[in-house]
Coordinates of C-alpha atoms in Angstrom, one line a residue:
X225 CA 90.0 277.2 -221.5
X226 CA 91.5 274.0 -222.3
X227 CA 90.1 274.7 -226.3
X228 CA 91.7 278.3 -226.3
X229 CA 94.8 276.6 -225.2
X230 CA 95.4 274.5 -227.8
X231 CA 94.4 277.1 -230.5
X232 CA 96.7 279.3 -228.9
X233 CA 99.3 276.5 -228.5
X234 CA 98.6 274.0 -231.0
X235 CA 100.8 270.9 -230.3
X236 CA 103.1 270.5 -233.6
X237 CA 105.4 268.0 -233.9
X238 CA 107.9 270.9 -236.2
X239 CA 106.8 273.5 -234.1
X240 CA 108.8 272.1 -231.2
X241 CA 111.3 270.3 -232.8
X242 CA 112.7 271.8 -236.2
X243 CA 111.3 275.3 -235.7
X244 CA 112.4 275.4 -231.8
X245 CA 115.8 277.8 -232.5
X246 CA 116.8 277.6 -228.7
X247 CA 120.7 277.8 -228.0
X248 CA 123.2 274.8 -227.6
X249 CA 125.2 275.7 -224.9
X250 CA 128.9 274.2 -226.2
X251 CA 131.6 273.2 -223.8
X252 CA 135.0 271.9 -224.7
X253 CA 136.6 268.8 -222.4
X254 CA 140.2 268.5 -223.1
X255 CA 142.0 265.7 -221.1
X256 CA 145.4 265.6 -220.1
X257 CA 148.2 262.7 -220.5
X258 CA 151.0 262.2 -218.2
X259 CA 154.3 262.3 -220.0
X260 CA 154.8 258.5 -219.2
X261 CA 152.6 255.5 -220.1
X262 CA 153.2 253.8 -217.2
X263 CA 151.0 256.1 -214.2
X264 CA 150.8 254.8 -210.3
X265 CA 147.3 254.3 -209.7
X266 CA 145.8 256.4 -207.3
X267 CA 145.3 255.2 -204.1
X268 CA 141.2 254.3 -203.1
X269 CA 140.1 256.6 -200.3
X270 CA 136.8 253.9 -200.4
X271 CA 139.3 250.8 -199.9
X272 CA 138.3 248.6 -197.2
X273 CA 141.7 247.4 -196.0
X274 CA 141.9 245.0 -193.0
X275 CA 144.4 244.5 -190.5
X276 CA 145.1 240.9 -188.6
X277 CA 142.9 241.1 -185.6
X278 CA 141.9 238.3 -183.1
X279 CA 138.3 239.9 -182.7
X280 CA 136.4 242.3 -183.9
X281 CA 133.6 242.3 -181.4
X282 CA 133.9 246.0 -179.4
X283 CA 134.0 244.3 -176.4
X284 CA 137.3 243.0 -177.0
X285 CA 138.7 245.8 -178.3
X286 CA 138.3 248.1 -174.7
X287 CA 139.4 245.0 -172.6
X288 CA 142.6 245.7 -171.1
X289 CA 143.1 241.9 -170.6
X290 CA 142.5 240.5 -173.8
X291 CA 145.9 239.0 -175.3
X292 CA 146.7 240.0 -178.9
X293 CA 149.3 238.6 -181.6
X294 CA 152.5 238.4 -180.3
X295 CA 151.9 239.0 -176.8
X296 CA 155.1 239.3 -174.5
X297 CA 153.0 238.0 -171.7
X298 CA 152.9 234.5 -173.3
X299 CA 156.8 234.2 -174.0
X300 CA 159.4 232.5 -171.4
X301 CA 161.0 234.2 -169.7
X302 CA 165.0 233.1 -168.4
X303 CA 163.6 232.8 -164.5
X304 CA 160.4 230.8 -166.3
X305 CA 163.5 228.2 -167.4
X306 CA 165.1 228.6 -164.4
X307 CA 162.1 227.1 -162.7
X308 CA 161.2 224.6 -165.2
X309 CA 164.9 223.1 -164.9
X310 CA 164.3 223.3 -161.3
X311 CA 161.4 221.0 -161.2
X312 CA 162.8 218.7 -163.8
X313 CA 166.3 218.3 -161.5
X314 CA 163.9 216.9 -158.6
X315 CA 161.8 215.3 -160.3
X316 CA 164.6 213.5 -162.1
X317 CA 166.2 213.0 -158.5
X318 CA 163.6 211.5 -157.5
X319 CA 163.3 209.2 -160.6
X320 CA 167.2 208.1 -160.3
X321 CA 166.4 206.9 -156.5
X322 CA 163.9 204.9 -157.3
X323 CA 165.2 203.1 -159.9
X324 CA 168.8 202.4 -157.9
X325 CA 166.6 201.5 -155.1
X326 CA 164.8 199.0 -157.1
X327 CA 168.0 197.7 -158.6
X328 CA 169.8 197.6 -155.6
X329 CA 166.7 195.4 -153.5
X330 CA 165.7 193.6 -156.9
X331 CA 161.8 195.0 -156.2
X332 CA 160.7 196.9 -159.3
X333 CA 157.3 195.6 -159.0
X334 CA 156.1 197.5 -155.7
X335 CA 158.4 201.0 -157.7
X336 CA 155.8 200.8 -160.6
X337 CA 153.1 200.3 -158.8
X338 CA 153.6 202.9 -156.8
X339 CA 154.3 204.7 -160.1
X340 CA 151.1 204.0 -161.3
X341 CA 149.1 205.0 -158.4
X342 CA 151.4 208.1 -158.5
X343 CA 149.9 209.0 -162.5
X344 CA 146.1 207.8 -161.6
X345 CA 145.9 210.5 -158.0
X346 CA 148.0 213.0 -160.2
X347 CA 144.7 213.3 -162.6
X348 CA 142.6 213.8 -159.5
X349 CA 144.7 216.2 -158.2
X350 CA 144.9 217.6 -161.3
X351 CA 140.8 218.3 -161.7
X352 CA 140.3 219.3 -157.6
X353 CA 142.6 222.0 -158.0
X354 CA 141.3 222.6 -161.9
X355 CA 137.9 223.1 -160.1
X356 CA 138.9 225.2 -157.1
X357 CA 140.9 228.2 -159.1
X358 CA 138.1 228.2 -161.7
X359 CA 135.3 228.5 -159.5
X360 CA 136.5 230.4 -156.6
X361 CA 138.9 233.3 -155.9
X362 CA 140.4 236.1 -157.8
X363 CA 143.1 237.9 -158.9
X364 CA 143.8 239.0 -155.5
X365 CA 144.4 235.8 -154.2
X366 CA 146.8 235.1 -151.9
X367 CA 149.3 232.5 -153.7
X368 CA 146.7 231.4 -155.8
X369 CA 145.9 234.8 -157.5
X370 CA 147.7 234.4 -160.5
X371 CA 147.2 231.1 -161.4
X372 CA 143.0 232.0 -160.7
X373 CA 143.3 234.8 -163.5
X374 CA 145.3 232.5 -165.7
X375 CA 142.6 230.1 -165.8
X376 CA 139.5 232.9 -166.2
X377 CA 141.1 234.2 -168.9
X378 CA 141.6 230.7 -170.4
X379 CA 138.1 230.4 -170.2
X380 CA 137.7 233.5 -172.2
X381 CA 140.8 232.9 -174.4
X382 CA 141.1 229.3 -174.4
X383 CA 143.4 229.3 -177.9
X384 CA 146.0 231.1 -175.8
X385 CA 147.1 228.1 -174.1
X386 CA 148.3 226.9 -177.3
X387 CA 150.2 230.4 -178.2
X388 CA 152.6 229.8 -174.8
X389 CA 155.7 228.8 -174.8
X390 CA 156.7 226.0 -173.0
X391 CA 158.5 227.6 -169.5
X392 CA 156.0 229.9 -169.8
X393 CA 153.3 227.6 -169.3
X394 CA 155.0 225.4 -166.9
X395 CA 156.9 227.4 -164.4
X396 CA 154.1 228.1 -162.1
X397 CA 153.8 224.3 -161.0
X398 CA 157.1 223.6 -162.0
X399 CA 158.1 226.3 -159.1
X400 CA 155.9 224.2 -156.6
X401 CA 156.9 220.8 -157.6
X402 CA 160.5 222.2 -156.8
X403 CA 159.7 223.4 -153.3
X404 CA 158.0 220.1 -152.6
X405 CA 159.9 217.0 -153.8
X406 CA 163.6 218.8 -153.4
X407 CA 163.1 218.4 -149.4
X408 CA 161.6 214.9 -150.2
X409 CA 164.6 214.1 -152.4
X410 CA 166.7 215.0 -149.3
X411 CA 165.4 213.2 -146.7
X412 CA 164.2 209.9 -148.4
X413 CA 166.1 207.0 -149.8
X414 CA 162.8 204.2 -150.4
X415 CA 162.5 202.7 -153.9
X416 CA 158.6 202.6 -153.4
X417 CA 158.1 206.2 -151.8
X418 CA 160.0 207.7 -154.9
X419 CA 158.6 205.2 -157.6
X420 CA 155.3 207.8 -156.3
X421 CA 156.7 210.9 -156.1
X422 CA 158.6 211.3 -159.2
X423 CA 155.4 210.2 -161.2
X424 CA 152.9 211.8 -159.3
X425 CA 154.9 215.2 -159.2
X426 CA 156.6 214.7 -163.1
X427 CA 152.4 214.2 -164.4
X428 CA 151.3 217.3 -162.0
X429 CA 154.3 219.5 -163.2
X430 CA 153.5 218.8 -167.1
X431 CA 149.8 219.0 -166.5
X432 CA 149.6 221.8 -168.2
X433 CA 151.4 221.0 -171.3
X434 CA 149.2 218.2 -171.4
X435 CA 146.6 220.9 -171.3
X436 CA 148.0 222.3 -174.0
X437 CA 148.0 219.4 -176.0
X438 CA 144.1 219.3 -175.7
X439 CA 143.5 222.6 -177.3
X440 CA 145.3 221.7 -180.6
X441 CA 144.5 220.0 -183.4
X442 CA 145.8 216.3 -184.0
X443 CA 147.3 217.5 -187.4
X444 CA 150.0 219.6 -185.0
X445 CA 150.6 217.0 -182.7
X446 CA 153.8 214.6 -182.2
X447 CA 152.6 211.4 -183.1
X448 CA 153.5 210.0 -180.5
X449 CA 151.3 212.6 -178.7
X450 CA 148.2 211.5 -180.5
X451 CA 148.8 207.9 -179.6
X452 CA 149.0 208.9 -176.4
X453 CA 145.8 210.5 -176.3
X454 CA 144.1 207.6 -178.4
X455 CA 144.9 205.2 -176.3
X456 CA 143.1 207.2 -173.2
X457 CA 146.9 207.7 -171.8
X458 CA 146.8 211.7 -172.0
X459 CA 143.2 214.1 -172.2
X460 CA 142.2 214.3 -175.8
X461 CA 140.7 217.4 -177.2
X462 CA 137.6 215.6 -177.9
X463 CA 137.1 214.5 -174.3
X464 CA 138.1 218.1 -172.4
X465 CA 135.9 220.1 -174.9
X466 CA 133.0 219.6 -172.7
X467 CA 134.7 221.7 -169.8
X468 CA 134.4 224.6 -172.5
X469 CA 131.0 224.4 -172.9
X470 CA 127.9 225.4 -170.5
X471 CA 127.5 224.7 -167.8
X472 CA 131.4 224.6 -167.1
X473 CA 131.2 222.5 -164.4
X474 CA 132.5 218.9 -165.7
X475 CA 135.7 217.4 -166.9
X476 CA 138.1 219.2 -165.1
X477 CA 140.8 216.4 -164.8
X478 CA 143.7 217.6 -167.1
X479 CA 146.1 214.8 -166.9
X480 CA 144.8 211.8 -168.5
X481 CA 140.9 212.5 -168.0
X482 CA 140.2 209.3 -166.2
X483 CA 138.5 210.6 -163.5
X484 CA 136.6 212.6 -165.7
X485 CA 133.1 210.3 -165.9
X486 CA 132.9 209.4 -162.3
X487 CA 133.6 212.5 -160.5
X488 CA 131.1 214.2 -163.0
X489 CA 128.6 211.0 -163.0
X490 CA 128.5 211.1 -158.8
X491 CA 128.1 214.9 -159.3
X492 CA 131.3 215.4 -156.3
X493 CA 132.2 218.4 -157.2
X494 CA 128.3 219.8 -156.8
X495 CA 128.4 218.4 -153.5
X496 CA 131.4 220.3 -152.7
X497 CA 130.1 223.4 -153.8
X498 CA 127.3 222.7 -152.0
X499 CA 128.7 222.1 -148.6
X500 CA 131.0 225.0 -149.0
X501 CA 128.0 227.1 -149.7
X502 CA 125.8 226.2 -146.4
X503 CA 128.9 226.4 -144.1
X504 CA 130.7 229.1 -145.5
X505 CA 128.1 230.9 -147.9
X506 CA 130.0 231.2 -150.8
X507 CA 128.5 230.3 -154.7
X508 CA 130.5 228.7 -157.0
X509 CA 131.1 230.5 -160.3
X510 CA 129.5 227.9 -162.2
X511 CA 126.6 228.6 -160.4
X512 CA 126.2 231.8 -162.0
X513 CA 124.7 232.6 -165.9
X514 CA 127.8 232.4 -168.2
X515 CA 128.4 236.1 -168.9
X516 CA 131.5 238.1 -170.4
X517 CA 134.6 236.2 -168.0
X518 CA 132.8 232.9 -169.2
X519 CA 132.0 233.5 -172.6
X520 CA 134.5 231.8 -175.3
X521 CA 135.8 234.4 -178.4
X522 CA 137.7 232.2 -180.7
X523 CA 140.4 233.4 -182.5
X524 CA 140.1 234.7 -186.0
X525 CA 142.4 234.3 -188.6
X526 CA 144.1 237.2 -190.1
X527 CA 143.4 238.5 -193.3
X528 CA 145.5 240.7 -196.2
X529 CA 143.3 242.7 -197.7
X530 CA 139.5 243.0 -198.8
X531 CA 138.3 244.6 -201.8

């Protein structure tokens, strides 16, 4: 078969090229010009365009919570002044008292040393309440409810506390500072007592500007700011990056951090937790895995436009 093939068919190099007569089939392309050089190009359907986000995991687009750019909820309000004056005026008061007190009896040394014990318990109240409001509680709260999903979503968010402005992220203590030292004001007149108050309450109030501080970058910092956290005077970033970090159970003192290495080095606040477990049976949250509430998403800067 394959012989009567090619007798039939015999394989010609002109047979299939020069002799092969089959049809062109001819088409005409014409092209047309606009009437001016100068055309707007067309816009790419295929153009990856992306917008400033602050995350583009999937999770954080469906959570209700999560702040974005511009958020209202991080602007002062005029009641978040209002509040902020008022715990400057008595914290001022107090500062006035003691220092015509001390003039008036020629003590200053017992004032500032009172002053001084005032700024040293201020950090330790700072990091016992720091640890109660993160670990137990919710938004539900009584009185604390507020300030216990502040901090959550800190943990989440932690770059937010550095998108506050400054009522904003002072009037909460600032409210309580008032309520506390403006009846002390009243009713005390002793150099010593208010050489305490005024510092302990004045660190406490601006705890969380000092907060704030922590969470940015030296390069945006007052200088005098960064001396003060060089020379141990204010938490550093360095030192309250830990408390961002698994396990989440250390460095929770927020004013100057010096309290930080023993409370965490005796393990006090895992006692705590554990005696508040076996008498009450409640677990810590920094007991539990880190999960979602605990996990950090760090901002991401915006860009124009991707090709």
């Amino acid at each position: 078969m394959s012989i009567l093939a090619q007798h039939k068919y015999p394989l010609s190099f002109r047979h299939h090229v020069y002799r092969c007569h089959r049809p062109f089939n001819r088409t005409r392309v014409c092209c047309l010009a606009a009437t001016t050089t100068t055309a707007k190009p067309r816009r790419n359907s295929d153009q990856l365009v992306m917008e400033p986000r602050l995350d583009p995991s999937p999770a954080s687009v469906t959570d209700p919570n999560r702040p974005v750019l511009h958020d209202p909820t991080l602007k002062s309000t005029w009641s978040h002044r209002a509040w902020v004056a008022s715990g400057c005026t008595t914290v001022l008061i107090s500062l006035a008292k003691a220092a015509t007190g001390a003039a008036e009896s020629h003590l200053w040394l017992e004032p500032i040393l009172a002053g001084w014990v005032g700024y040293i318990l201020a950090d330790l109240g700072s990091g016992v309440y720091h640890w109660g409001i993160d670990n137990y509680g919710g938004a539900s709260t009584p009185f604390f409810g507020a300030q216990i999903e502040a901090f959550q979503g800190h943990h989440k968010w932690p770059w937010t506390i550095t998108r506050r402005q400054f009522a904003n992220n002072l009037h909460a203590l600032a409210r309580a500072v008032t309520f506390t030292v403006l009846p002390l004001d009243l009713a005390f007149n002793d150099p010593v007592f208010h050489g305490f108050v005024w510092v302990c309450s004045g660190c406490i109030m601006f705890s969380q500007q000092f907060h704030a501080w922590a969470h940015t970058t030296k390069s945006k910092l007052p200088p005098l700011v960064v001396a003060l956290q060089d020379a141990g005077l204010l938490v550093s970033r360095s030192q309250h990056a830990d408390h961002h970090r698994p396990p989440y159970n250390n460095n929770y003192c927020i004013v100057s951090g010096v309290w930080n290495e023993f409370l965490d080095r005796q393990k006090v606040f895992g006692a705590l937790e554990m005696m508040l477990f076996f008498k009450l049976g409640v677990r810590p949250r920094s007991w539990s895995e880190p999960n979602s509430e605990w996990t950090e998403e760090n901002e991401i800067p915006p860009k124009i436009k991707a090709h």
